[in-house]
PDB file of C-alpha atoms in Angstrom:
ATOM      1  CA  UNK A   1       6.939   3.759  -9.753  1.00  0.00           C
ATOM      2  CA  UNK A   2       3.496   3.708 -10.891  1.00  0.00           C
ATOM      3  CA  UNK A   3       5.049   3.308 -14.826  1.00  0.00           C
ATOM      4  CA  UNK A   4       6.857   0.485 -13.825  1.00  0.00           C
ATOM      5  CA  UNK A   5       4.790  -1.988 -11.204  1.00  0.00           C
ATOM      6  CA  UNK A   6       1.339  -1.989 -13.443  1.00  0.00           C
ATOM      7  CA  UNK A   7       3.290  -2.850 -16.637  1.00  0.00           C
ATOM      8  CA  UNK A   8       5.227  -5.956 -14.371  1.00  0.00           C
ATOM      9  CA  UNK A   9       1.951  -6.657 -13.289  1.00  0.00           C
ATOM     10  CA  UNK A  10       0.233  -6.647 -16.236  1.00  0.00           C
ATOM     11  CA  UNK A  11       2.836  -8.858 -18.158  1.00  0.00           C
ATOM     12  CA  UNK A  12       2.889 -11.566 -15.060  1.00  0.00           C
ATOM     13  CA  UNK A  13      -1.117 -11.686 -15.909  1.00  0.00           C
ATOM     14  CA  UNK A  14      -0.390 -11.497 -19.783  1.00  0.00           C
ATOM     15  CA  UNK A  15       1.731 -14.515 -19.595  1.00  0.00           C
ATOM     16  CA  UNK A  16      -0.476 -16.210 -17.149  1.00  0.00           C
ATOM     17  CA  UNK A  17       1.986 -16.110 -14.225  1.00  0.00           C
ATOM     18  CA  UNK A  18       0.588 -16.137 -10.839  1.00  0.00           C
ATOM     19  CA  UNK A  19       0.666 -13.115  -8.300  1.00  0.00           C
ATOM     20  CA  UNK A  20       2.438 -13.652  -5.164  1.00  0.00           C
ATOM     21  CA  UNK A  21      -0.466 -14.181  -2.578  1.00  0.00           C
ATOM     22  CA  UNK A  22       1.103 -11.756  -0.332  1.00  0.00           C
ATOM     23  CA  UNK A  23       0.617  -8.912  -2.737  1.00  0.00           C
ATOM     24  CA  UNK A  24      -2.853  -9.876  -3.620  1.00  0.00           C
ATOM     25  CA  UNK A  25      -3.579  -9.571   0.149  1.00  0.00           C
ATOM     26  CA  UNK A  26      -2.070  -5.849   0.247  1.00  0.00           C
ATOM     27  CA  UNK A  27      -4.598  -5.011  -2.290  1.00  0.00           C
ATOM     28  CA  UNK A  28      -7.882  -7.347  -1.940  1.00  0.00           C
ATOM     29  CA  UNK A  29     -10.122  -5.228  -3.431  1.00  0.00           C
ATOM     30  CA  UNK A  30      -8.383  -4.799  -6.846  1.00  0.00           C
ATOM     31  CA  UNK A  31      -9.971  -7.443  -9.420  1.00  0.00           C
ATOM     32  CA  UNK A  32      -7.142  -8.534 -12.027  1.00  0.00           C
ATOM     33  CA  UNK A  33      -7.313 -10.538 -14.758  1.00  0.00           C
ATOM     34  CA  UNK A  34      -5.716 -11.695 -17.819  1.00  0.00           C
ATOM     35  CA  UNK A  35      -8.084 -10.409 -20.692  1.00  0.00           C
ATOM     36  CA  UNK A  36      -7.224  -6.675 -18.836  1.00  0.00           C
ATOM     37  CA  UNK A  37      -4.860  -4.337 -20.417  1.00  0.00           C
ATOM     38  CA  UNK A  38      -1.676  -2.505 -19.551  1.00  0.00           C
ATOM     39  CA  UNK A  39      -4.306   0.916 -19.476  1.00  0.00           C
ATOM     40  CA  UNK A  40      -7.146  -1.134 -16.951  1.00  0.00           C
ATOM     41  CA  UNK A  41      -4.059  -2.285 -15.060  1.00  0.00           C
ATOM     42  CA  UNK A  42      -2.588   0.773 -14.101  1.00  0.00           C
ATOM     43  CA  UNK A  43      -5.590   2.207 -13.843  1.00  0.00           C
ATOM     44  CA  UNK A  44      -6.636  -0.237 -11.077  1.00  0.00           C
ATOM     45  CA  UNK A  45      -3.442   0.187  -9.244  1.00  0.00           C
ATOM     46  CA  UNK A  46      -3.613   3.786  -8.726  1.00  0.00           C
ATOM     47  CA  UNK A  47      -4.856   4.044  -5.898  1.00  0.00           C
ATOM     48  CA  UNK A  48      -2.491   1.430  -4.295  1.00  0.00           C
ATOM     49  CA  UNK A  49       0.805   2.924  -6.104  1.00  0.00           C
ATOM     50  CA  UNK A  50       2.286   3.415  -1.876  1.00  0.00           C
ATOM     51  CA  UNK A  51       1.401   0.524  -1.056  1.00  0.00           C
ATOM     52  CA  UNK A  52       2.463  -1.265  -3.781  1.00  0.00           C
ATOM     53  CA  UNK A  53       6.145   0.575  -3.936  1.00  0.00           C
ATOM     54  CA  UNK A  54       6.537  -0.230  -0.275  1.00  0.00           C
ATOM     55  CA  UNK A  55       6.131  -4.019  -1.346  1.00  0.00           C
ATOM     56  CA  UNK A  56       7.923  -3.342  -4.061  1.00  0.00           C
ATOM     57  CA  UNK A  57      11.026  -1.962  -2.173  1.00  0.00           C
ATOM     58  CA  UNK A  58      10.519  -4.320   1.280  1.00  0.00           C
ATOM     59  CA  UNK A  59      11.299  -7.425  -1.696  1.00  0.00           C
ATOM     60  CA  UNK A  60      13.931  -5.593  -3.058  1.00  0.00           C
ATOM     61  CA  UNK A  61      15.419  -5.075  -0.052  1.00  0.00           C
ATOM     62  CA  UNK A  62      15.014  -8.282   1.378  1.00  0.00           C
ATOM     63  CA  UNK A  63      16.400 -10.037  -1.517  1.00  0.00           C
ATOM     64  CA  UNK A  64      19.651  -7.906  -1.359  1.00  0.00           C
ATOM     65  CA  UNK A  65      20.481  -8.274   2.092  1.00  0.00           C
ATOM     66  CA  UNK A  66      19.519 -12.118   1.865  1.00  0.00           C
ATOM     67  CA  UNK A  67      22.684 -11.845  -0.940  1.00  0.00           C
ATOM     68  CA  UNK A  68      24.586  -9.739   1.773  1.00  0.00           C
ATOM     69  CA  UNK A  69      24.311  -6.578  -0.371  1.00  0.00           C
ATOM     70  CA  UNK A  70      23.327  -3.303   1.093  1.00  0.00           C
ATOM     71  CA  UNK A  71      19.838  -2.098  -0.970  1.00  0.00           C
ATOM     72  CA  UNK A  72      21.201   1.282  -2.515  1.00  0.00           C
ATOM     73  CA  UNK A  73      18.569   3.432  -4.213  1.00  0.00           C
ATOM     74  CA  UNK A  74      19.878   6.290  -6.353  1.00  0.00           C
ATOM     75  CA  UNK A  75      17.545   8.615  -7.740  1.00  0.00           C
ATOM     76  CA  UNK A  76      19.378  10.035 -11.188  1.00  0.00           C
ATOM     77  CA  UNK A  77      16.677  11.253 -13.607  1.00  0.00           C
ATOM     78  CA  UNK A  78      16.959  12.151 -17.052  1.00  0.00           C
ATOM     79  CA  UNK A  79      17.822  15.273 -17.977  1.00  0.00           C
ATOM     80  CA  UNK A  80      14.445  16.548 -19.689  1.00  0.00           C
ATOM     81  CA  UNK A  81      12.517  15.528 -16.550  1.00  0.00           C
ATOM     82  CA  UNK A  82      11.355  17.699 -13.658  1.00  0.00           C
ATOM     83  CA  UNK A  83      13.125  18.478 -10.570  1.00  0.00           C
ATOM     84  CA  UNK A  84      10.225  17.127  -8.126  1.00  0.00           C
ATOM     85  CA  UNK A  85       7.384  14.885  -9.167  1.00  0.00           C
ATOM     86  CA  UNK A  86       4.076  14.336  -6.886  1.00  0.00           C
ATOM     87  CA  UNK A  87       4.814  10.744  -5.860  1.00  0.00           C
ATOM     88  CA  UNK A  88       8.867  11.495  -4.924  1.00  0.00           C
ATOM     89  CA  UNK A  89       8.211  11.689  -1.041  1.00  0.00           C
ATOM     90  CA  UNK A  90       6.129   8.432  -1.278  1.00  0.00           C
ATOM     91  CA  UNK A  91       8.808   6.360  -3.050  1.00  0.00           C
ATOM     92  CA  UNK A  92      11.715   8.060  -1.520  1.00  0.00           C
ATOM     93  CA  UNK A  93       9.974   7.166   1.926  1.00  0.00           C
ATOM     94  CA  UNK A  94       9.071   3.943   1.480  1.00  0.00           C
ATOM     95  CA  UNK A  95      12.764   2.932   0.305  1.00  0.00           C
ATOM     96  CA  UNK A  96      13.847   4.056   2.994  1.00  0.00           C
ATOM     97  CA  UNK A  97      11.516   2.302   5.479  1.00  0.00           C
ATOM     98  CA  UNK A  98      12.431  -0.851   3.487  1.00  0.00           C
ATOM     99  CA  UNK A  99      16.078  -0.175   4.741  1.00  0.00           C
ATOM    100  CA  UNK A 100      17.598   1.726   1.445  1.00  0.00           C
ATOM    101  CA  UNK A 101      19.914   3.948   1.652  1.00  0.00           C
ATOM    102  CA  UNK A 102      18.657   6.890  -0.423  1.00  0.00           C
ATOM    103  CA  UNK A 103      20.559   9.232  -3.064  1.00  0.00           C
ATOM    104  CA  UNK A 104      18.691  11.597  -4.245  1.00  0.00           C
ATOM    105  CA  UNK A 105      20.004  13.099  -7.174  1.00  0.00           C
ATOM    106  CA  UNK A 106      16.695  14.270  -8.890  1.00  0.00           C
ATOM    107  CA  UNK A 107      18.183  18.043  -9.065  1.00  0.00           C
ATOM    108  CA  UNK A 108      22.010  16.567 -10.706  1.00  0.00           C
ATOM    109  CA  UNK A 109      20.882  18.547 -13.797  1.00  0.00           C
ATOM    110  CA  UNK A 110      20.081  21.690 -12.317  1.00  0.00           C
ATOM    111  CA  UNK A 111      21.297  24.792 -13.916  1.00  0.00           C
ATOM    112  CA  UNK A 112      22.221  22.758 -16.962  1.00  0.00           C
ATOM    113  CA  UNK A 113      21.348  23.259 -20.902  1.00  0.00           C
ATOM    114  CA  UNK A 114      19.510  19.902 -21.248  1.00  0.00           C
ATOM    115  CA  UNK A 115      20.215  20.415 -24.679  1.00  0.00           C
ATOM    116  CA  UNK A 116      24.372  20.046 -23.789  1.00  0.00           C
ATOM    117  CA  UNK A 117      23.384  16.684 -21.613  1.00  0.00           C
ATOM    118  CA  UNK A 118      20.899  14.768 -23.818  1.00  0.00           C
ATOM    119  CA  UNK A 119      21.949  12.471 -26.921  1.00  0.00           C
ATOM    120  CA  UNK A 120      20.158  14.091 -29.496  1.00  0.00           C
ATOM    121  CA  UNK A 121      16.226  15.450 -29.481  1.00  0.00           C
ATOM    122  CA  UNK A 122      14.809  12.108 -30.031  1.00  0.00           C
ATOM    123  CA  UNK A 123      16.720  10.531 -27.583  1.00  0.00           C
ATOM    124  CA  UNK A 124      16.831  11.859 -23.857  1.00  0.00           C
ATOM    125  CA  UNK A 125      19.326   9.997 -22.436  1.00  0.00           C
ATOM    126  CA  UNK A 126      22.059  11.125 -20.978  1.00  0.00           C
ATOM    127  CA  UNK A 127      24.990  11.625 -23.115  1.00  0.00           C
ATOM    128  CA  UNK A 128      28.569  11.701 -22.169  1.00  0.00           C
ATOM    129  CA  UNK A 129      28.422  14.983 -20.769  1.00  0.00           C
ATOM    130  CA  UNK A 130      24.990  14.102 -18.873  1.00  0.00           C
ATOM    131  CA  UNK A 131      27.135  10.934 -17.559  1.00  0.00           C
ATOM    132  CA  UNK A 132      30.344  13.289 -16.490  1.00  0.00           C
ATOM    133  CA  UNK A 133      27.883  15.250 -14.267  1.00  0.00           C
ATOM    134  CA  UNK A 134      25.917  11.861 -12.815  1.00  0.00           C
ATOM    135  CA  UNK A 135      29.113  10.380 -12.340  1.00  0.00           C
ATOM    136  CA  UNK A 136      30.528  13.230 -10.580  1.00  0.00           C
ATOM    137  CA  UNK A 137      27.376  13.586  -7.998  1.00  0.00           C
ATOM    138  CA  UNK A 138      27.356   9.719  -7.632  1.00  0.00           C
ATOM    139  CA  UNK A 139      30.992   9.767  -6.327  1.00  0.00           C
ATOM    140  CA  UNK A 140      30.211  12.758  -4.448  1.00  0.00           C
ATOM    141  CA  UNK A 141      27.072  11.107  -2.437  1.00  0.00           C
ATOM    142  CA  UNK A 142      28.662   7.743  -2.464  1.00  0.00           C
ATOM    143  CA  UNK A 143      32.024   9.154  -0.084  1.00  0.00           C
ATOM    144  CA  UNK A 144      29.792  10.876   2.125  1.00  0.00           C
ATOM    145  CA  UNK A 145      27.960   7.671   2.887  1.00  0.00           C
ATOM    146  CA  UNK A 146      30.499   5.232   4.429  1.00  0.00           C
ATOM    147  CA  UNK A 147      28.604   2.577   4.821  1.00  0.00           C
ATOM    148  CA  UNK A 148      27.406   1.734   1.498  1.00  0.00           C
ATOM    149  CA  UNK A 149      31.452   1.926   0.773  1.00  0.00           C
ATOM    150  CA  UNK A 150      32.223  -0.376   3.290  1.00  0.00           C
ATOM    151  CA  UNK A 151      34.236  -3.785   2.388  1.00  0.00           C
ATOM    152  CA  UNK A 152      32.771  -6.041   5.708  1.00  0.00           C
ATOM    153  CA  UNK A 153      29.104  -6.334   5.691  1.00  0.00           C
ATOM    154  CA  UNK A 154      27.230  -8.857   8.064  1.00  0.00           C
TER     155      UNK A 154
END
């Protein structure tokens, strides 16, 4: 999460577009500005990395239900990285207090040569083996949660 909010951050300052207020306020005493790099970005955010994802997710999640979608997060790693990572808890908590409904398939490569389920060593990726075994797992978690499945939403 932390890999992916300080570099959106950091490109919104970069191209001198303005932070929304409301996520300035969930973090007043982190000093941004534009002549700061991608490094002293993330570096700054740390410390805030739960409270930004649960901003991060509440938006996400507000902007799909305002489009009457149900906010789905699936959790399908590459193959070459770990099973657990410190921060999973965190973000798979705070999707889930943002109203996700959480698949986590962090462990779909379990027991698996990552070597028969990557594209080639210089690419991790999945490859169409990899995407055989996500696929199967997706379709798996999706039919034992109904209501992400379901065809009337309010």
């Amino acid at each position: 999460c932390h890999k992916v909010i300080a570099p959106e951050i950091w490109h919104r300052l970069e191209g001198k577009r303005p932070l929304p207020e409301h996520l300035l306020q969930l973090v007043p005493d982190v000093a941004l500005d534009t002549a700061a790099s991608e490094a002293e970005v993330g570096r700054a955010l740390l410390p805030h990395i739960d409270v930004l994802a649960r901003w991060a997710f509440a938006s996400v999640a507000d902007a799909a239900r305002e489009m009457g979608a149900l906010p789905v997060l699936a959790l399908i790693p590459m193959p070459s990285v770990p099973f657990e990572f410190r921060e999973k808890r965190m973000l798979l908590d705070a999707a889930r207090e943002a109203g996700f409904v959480v698949i986590d398939m962090q462990d779909v490569f379990r027991g698996v040569v990552k070597e028969e389920v990557i594209l080639n060593n210089a690419d991790y990726h999945p490859n169409a083996a990899g995407h055989r075994i996500i696929a199967a797992r997706l379709y798996s978690e999706l039919t034992a949660h109904p209501e992400v499945l379901a065809a009337d939403r309010k």
